[in-house]
Coordinates of C-alpha atoms in Angstrom, one line a residue:
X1 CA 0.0 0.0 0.0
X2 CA 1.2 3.8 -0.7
X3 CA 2.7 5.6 1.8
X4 CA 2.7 9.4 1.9
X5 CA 6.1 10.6 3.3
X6 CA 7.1 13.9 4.4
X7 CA 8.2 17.0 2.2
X8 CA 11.7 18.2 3.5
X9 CA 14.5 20.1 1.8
X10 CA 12.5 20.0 -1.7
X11 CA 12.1 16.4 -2.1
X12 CA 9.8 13.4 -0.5
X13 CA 11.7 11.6 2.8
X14 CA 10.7 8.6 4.4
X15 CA 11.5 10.1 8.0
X16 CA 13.0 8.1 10.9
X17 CA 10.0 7.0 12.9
X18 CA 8.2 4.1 11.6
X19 CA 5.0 5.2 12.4
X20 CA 1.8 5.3 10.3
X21 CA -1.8 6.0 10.1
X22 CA -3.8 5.1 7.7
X23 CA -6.1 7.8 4.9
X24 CA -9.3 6.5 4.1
X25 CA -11.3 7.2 1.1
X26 CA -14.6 8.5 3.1
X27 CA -16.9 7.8 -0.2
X28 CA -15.7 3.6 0.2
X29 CA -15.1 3.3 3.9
X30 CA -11.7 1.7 2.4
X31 CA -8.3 2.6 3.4
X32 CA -6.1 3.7 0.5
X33 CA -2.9 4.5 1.9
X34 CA -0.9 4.9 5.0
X35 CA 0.8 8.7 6.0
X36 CA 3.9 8.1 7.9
X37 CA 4.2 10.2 11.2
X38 CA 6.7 12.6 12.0
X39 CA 8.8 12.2 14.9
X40 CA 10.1 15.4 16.8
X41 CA 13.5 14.2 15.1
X42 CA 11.5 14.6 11.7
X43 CA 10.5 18.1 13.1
X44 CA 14.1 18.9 13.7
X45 CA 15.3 17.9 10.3
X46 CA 12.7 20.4 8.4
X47 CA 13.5 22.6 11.2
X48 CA 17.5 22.6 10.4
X49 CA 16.8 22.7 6.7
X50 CA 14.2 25.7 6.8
X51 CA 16.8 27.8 8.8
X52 CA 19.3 27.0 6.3
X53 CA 17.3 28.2 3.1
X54 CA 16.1 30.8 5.8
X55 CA 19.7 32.7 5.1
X56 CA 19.6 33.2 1.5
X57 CA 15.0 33.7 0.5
X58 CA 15.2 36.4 3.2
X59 CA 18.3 38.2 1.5
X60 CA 16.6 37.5 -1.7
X61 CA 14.6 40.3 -3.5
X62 CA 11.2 41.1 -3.3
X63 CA 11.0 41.1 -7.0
X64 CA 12.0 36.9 -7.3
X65 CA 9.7 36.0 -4.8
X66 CA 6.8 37.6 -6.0
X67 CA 8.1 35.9 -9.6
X68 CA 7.8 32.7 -7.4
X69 CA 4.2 33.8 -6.6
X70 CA 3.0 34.3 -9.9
X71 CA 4.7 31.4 -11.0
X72 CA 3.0 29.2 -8.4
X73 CA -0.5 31.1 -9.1
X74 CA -0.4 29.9 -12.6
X75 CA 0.5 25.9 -11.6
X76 CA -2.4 26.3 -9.3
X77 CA -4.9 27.4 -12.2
X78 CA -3.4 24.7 -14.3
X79 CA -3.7 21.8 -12.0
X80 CA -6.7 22.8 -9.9
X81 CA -8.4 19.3 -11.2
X82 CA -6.1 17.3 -10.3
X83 CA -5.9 19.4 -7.2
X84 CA -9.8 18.9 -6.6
X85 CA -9.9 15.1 -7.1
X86 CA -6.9 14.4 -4.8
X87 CA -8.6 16.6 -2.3
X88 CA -11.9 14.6 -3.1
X89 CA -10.5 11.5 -2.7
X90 CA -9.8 11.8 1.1
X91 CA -11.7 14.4 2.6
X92 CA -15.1 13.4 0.5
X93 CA -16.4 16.7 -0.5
X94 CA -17.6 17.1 -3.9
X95 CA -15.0 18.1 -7.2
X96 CA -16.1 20.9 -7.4
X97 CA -16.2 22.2 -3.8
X98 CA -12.5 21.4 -3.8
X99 CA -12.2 23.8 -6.6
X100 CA -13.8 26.3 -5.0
X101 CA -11.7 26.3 -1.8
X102 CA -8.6 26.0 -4.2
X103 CA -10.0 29.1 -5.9
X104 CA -10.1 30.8 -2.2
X105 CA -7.0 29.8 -1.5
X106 CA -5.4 31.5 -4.5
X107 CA -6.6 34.6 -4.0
X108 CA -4.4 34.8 -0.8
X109 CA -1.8 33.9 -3.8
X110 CA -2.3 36.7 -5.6
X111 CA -2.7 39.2 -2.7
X112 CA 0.5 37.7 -1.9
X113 CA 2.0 39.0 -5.7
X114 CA 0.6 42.4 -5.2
X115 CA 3.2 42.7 -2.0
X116 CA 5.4 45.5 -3.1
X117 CA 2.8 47.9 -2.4
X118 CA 1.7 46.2 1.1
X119 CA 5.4 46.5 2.3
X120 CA 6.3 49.5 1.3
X121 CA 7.5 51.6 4.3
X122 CA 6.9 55.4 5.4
X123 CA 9.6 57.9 5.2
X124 CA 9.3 61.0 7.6
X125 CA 12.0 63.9 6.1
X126 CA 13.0 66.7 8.6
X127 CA 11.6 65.2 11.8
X128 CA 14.4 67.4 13.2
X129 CA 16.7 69.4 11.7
X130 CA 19.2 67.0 9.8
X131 CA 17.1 64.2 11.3
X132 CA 14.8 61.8 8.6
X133 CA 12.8 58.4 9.6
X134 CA 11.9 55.7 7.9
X135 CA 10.3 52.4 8.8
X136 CA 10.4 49.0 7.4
X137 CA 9.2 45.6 7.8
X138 CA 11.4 42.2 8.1
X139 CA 10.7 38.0 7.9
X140 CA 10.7 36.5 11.5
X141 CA 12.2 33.3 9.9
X142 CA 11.4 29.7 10.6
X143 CA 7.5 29.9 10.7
X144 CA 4.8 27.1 10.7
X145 CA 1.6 26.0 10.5
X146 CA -0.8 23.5 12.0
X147 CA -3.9 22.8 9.7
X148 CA -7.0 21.2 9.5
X149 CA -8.7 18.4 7.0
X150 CA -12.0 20.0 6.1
X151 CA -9.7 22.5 3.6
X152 CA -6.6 21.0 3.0
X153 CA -5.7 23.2 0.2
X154 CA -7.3 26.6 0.9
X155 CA -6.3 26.8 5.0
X156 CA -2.6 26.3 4.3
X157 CA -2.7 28.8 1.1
X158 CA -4.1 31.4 3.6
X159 CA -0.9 31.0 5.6
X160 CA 2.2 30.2 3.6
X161 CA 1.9 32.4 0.3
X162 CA 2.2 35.4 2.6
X163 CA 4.7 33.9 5.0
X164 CA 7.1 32.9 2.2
X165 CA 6.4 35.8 -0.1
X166 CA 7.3 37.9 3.0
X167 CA 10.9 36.6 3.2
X168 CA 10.5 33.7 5.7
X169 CA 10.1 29.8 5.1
X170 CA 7.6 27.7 6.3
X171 CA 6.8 24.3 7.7
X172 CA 3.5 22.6 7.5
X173 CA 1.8 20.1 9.4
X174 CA -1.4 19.4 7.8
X175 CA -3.9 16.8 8.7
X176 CA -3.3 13.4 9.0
X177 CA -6.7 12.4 7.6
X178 CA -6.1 14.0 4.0
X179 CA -2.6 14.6 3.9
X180 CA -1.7 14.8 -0.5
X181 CA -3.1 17.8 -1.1
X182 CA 0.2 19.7 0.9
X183 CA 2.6 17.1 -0.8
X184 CA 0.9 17.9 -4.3
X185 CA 1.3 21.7 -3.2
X186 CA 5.3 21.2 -2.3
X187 CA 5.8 19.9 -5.5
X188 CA 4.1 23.0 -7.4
X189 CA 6.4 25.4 -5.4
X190 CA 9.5 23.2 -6.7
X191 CA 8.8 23.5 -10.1
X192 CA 7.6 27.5 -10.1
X193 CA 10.7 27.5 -8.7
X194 CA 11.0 27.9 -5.1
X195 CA 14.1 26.8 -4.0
X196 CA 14.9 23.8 -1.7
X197 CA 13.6 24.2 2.4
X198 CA 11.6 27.0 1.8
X199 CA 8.1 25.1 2.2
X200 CA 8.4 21.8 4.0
X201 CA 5.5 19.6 4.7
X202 CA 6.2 17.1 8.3
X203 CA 2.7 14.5 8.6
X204 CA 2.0 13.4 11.8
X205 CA -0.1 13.7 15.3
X206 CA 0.1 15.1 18.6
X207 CA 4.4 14.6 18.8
X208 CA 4.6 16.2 15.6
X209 CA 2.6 19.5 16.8
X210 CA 4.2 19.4 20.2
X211 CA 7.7 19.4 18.6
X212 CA 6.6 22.7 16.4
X213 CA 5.4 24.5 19.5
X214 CA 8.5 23.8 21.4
X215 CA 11.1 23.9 19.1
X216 CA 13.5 26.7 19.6
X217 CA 14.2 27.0 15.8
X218 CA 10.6 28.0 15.1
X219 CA 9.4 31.6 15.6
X220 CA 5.7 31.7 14.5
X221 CA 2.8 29.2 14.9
X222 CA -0.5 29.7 12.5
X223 CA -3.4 27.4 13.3
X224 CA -7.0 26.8 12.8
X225 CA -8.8 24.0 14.1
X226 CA -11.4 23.1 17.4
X227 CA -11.2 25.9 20.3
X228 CA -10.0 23.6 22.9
X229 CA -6.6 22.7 20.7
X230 CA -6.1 26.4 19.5
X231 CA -6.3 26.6 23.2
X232 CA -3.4 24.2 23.8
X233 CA -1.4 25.7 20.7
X234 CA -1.5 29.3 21.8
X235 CA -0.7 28.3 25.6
X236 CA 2.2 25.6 24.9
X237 CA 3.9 28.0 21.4
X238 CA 3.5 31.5 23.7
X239 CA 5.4 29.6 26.7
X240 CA 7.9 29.2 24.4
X241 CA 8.6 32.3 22.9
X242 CA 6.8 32.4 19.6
X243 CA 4.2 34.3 18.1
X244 CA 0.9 32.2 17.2
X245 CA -2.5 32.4 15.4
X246 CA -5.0 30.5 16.9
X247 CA -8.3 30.1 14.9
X248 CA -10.7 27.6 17.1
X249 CA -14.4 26.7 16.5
X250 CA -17.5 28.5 15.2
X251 CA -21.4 28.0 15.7
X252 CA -22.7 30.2 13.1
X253 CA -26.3 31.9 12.8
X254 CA -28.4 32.7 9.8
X255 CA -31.0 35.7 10.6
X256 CA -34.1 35.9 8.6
X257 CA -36.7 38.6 9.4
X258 CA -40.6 38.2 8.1
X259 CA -39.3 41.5 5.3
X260 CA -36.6 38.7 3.9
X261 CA -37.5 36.6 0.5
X262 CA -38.0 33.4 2.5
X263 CA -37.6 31.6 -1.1
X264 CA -34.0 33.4 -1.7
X265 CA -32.7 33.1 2.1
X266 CA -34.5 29.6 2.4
X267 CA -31.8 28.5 -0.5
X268 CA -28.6 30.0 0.6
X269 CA -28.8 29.0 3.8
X270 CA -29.1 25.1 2.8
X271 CA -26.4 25.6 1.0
X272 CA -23.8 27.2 3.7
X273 CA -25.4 24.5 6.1
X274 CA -25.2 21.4 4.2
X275 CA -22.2 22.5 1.4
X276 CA -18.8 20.6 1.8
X277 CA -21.3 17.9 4.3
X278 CA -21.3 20.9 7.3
X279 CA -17.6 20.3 7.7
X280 CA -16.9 23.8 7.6
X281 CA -16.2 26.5 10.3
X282 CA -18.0 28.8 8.4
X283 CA -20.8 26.6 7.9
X284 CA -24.2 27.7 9.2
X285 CA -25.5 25.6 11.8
X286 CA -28.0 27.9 13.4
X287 CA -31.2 29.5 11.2
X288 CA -33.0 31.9 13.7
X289 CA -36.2 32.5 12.4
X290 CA -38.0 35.8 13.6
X291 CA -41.6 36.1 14.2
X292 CA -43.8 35.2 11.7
X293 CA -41.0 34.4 9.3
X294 CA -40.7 31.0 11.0
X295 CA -43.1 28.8 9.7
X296 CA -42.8 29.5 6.2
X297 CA -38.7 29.4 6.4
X298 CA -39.3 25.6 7.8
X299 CA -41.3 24.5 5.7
X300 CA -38.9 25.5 2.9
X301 CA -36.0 24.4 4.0
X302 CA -37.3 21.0 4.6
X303 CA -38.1 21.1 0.5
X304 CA -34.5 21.8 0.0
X305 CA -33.1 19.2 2.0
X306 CA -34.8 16.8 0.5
X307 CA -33.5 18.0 -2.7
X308 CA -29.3 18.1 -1.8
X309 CA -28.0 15.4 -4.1
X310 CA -25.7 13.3 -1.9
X311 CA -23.0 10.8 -2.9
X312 CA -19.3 10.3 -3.9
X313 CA -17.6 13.5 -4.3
X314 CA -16.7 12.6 -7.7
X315 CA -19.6 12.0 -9.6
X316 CA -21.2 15.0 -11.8
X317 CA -24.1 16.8 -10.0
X318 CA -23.7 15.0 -6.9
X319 CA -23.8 18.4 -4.1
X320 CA -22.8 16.7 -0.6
X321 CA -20.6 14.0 -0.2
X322 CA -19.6 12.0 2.9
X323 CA -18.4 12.8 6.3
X324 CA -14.4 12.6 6.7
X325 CA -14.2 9.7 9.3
X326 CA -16.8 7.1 10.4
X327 CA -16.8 8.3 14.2
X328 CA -17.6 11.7 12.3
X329 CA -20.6 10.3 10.6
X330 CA -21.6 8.5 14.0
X331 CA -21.3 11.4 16.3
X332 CA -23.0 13.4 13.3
X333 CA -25.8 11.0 13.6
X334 CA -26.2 10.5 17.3
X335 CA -26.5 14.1 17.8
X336 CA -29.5 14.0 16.0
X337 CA -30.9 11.1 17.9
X338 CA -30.0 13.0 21.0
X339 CA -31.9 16.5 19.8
X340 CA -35.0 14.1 19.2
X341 CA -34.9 12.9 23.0
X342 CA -34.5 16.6 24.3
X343 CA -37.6 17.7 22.8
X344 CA -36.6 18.9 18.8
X345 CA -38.7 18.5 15.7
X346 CA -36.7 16.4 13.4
X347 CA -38.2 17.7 10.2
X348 CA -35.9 16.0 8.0
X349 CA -33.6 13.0 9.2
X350 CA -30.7 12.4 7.5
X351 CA -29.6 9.4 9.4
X352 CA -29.1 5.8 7.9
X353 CA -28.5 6.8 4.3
X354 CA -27.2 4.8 2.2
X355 CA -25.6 4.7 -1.3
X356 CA -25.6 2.4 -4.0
X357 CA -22.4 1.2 -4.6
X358 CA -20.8 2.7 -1.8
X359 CA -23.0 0.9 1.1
X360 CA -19.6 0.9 3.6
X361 CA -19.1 5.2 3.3
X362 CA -19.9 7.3 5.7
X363 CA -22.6 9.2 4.3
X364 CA -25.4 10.9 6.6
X365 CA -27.6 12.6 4.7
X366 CA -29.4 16.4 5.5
X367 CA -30.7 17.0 8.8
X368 CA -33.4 19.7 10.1
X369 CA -34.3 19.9 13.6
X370 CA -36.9 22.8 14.5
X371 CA -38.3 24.0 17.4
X372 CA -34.6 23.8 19.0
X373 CA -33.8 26.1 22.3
X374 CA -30.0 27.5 23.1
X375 CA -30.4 24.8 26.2
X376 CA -29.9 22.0 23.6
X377 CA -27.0 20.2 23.0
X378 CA -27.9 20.3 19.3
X379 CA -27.3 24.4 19.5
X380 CA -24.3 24.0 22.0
X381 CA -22.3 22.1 20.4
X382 CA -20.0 22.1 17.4
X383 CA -21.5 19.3 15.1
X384 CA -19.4 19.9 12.5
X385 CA -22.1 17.9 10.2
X386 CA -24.9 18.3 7.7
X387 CA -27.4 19.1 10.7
X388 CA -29.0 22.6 10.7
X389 CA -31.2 23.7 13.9
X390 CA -33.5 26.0 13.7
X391 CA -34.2 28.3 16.8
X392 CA -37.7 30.7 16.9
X393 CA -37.4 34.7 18.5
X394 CA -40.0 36.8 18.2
X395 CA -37.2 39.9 17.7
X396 CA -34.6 41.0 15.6
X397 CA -33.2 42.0 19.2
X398 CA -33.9 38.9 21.1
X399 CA -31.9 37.6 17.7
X400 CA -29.2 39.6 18.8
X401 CA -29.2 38.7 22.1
X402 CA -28.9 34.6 21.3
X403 CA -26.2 35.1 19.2
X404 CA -24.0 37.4 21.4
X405 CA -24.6 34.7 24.5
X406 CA -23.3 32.1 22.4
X407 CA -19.7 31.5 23.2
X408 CA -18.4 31.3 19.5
X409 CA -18.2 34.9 17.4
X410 CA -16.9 33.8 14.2
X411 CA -19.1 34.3 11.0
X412 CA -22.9 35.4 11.1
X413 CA -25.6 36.3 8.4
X414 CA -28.8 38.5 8.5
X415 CA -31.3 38.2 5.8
X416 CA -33.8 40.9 5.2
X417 CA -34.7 43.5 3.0
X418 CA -34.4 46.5 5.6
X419 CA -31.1 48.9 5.4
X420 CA -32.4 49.8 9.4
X421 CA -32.5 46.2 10.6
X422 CA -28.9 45.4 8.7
X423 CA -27.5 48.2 10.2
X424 CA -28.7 47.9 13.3
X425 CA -27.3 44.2 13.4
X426 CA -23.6 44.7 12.2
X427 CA -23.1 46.9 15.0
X428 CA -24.7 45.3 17.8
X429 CA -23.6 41.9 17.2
X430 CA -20.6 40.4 18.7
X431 CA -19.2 38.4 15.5
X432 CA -15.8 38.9 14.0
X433 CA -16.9 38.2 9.9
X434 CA -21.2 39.5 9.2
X435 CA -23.2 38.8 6.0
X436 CA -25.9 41.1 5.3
X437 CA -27.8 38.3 2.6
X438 CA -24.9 36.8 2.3
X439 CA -24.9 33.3 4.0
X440 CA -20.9 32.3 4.4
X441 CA -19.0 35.4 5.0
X442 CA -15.6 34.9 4.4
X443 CA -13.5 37.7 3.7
X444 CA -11.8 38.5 0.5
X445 CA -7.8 37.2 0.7
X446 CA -7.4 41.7 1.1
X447 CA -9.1 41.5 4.4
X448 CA -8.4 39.4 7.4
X449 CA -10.1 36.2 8.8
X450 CA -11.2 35.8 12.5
X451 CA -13.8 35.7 14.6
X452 CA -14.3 37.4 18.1
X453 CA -14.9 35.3 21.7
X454 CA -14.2 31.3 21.7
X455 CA -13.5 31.3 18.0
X456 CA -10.1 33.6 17.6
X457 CA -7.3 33.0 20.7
X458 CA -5.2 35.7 21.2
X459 CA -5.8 38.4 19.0
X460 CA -4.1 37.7 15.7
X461 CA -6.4 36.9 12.4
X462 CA -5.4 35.3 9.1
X463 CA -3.9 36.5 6.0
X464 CA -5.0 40.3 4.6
X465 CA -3.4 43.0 6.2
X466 CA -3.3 41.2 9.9
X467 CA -1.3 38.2 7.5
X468 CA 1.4 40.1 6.4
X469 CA 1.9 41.9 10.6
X470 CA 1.9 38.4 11.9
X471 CA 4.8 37.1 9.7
X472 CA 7.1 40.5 9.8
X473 CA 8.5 42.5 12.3
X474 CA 8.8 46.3 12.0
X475 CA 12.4 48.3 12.1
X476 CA 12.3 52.6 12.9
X477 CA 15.2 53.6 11.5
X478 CA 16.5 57.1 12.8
X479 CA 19.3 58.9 10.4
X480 CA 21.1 61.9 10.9
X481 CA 23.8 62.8 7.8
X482 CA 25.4 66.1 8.9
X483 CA 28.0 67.7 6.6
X484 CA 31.6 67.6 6.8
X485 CA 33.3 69.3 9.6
X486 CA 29.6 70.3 10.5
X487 CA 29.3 70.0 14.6
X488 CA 25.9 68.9 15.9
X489 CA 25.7 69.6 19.7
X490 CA 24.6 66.3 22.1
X491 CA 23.0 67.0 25.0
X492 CA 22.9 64.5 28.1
X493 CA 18.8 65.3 28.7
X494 CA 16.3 63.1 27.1
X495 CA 16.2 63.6 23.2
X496 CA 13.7 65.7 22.2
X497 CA 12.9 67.5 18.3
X498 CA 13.3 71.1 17.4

């Protein structure tokens, strides 16, 4: 059987630990190849050759790495099917929705070519007399990043473009689960050119991460992933000196008000709930229905659950394909089971499907559960699934007021047709990311990423403008050039500008 191996110092290695787990293909149940596991001597090793490369791409000019950029852009337009179908074949999500996160992913990409004009410093002439100041912005050097499976290509392209492109080189420690996608990726940077221990790709679990976090030779941690582990990452990395981004989880809310076109909300919200199977952080997993907008929104919905084609990911037309694990389609599936017993309306069960062909995947289709409360485990916790509650208010406010208790502030939408009411809810609810009809609000690659409260740890977003602070440090530079023979008094009080 295959084995995926490590990417370190621009070519595949075995690694030294023996170690393996194994990659499933979710839409079979079938394993289809073993991923070795990284040992914290692994870590070392793409550690050691990341600080050597380290020395020459940050002395190198801004000019070849953007070439680098643009070089890679265009690999990643050229091979975004085979791209889409490797990412399909382990995480399970339909061709095409790997596309579309590839597509997100590569806008960070080209942000990432555009940098001259992000780094450019500030020059202050005749602060004093003689006296000018500049500013300018430097790599950190060694940086890394811990990702998750549900976006295997687009979560580490909102990290390493800009790290890289930004002088430093990076190490990445994607998911175990679907681990090809960041091989595939390594291989693209070698042939737009990247040199050797730039981008390094270590597999492996819990000793790979820990090694990253405390390894003296790494100076940055990105990560996104559950709240309790972003927890653990920014807590163990920050003990050691480094800087980290720690995305956690979400629990995101749809709005719709009696004003909205229930038809038009009714579909976009099935979509950002049951797109990618739910495995999204961005996914909406709340619809709060308001007042007499309720009913109606229901009984919709449940239409359009029923209609979400569901099967492998690579078949044409299918829309939702399988959960990544089988314990994620079980705990998917007994979540539902347990919203039943606590008093929900399962509209539309999902549970038991099964597919021709493919009777052994783990496939749950659409769930609805109405008539859900905020006491409900259903609403409390992260399903990370196709289910999509629906919780009734009788207020935009009271609306408000359910979302800001919530302990997760990542992404949030409002559907309505009233400028008052959208304006009224940007400013009063406590969510990093807001879509006013828009259902999944990620940011374009120009702004940042991050949510407020349980979802965000610390207080560093992702890529944007908050990307390109994180991997850079800033230099003041003070300069006085007086004129030969010229004699410039010093005074022994504190220094002051006239």
């Amino acid at each position: 059987m295959k084995t995926i191996e490590h990417w370190i110092n621009g070519s595949p290695t075995a690694g030294t630990s023996p170690e393996t787990a194994p990659v499933f293909n979710p839409a079979t149940g079938q394993e289809q190849a073993r991923v070795a596991l990284a040992s914290a001597a692994d870590v070392d090793t793409a550690v050691t050759a990341a600080t050597a490369a380290f020395e020459s791409w940050s002395e190198s000019s801004l000019t070849q790495r953007t070439q680098v950029m643009f070089a890679f852009r265009q690999l990643l337009v050229k091979h975004e099917e085979e791209l889409g179908r490797i990412i399909s074949a382990e995480h399970g999500k339909t061709v095409d929705d790997a596309r579309g996160e590839i597509t997100r992913g590569r806008e960070v990409v080209e942000f990432a070519c555009g940098l001259g004009d992000v780094l450019k410093g500030s020059f202050s002439d005749q602060v004093s007399r003689g006296v000018d100041v500049h500013n300018f912005r430097q790599p950190l050097g060694v940086v890394a990043g811990i990702t998750p499976f549900n976006f295997p290509a687009m979560v580490p392209l909102w990290m390493h473009p800009i790290a890289i492109a930004t002088g430093n080189t990076f190490i990445l420690k994607p998911s175990e689960r679907d681990p090809s996608a960041a091989n595939f990726v390594a291989e693209l940077y070698k042939r737009a050119g990247l040199p050797d221990g730039v981008f390094n790709v270590v597999h492996g679990g819990k000793e790979a991460v820990d090694a990253i976090l405390t390894h003296s030779g790494v100076e940055a941690v990105s990560f996104v992933g559950s709240t309790p582990i972003a927890r653990y990452v920014h807590e163990t990395a920050t003990s050691h000196g480094k800087r980290v981004q720690a995305l956690g989880g979400a629990k995101n809310h749809a709005v719709v008000l009696p004003d909205a076109d229930l038809e038009f909300a009714a579909n976009h919200i099935t979509a950002g709930a049951y797109g990618s199977a739910g495995e999204r952080c961005m996914a909406v997993s709340v619809a709060v229905a308001v007042g007499a907008a309720a009913d109606g929104l229901v009984e919709i919905l449940e239409r359009k659950a029923g209609e979400v084609k569901v099967g492998p990911g690579d078949v044409p037309g299918i829309e939702m394909g399988p959960l990544v694990t089988k314990a994620s389609q079980e705990r998917v599936e007994n979540a539902v089971g347990t919203a039943a017993t606590q008093g929900a309306t399962v509209v539309v069960d999902g549970r038991g499907l099964k597919i021709d062909g493919h009777e052994s995947g783990f496939f749950t289709g659409p769930s609805l559960l109405d008539h859900v409360t905020t006491e409900m485990d259903a609403y409390k916790e992260e399903l990370f699934g196709p289910v999509l509650a629906v919780v009734r208010v009788d207020t935009l406010d009271e609306a408000i007021g359910v979302i800001n208790a919530n302990p997760y502030g990542n992404g949030t939408a409002l559907f309505t047709g009233s400028g008052e009411a959208a304006r009224r809810f940007q400013r009063n609810v406590k969510v990093g990311m807001i879509g006013v009809n828009v259902p999944v609000p990620v940011p374009m690659s120009y702004y940042s990423f991050g949510g407020w409260k349980d979802s965000l740890i610390g207080d560093s977003p992702i890529h944007g403008p908050e990307g390109i602070r994180f991997y850079t440090r800033p230099k003041v530079v003070t300069t006085r050039w007086p004129q030969p023979k010229q004699q410039v008094a010093a005074g022994f009080n504190f220094p002051t500008s006239s």
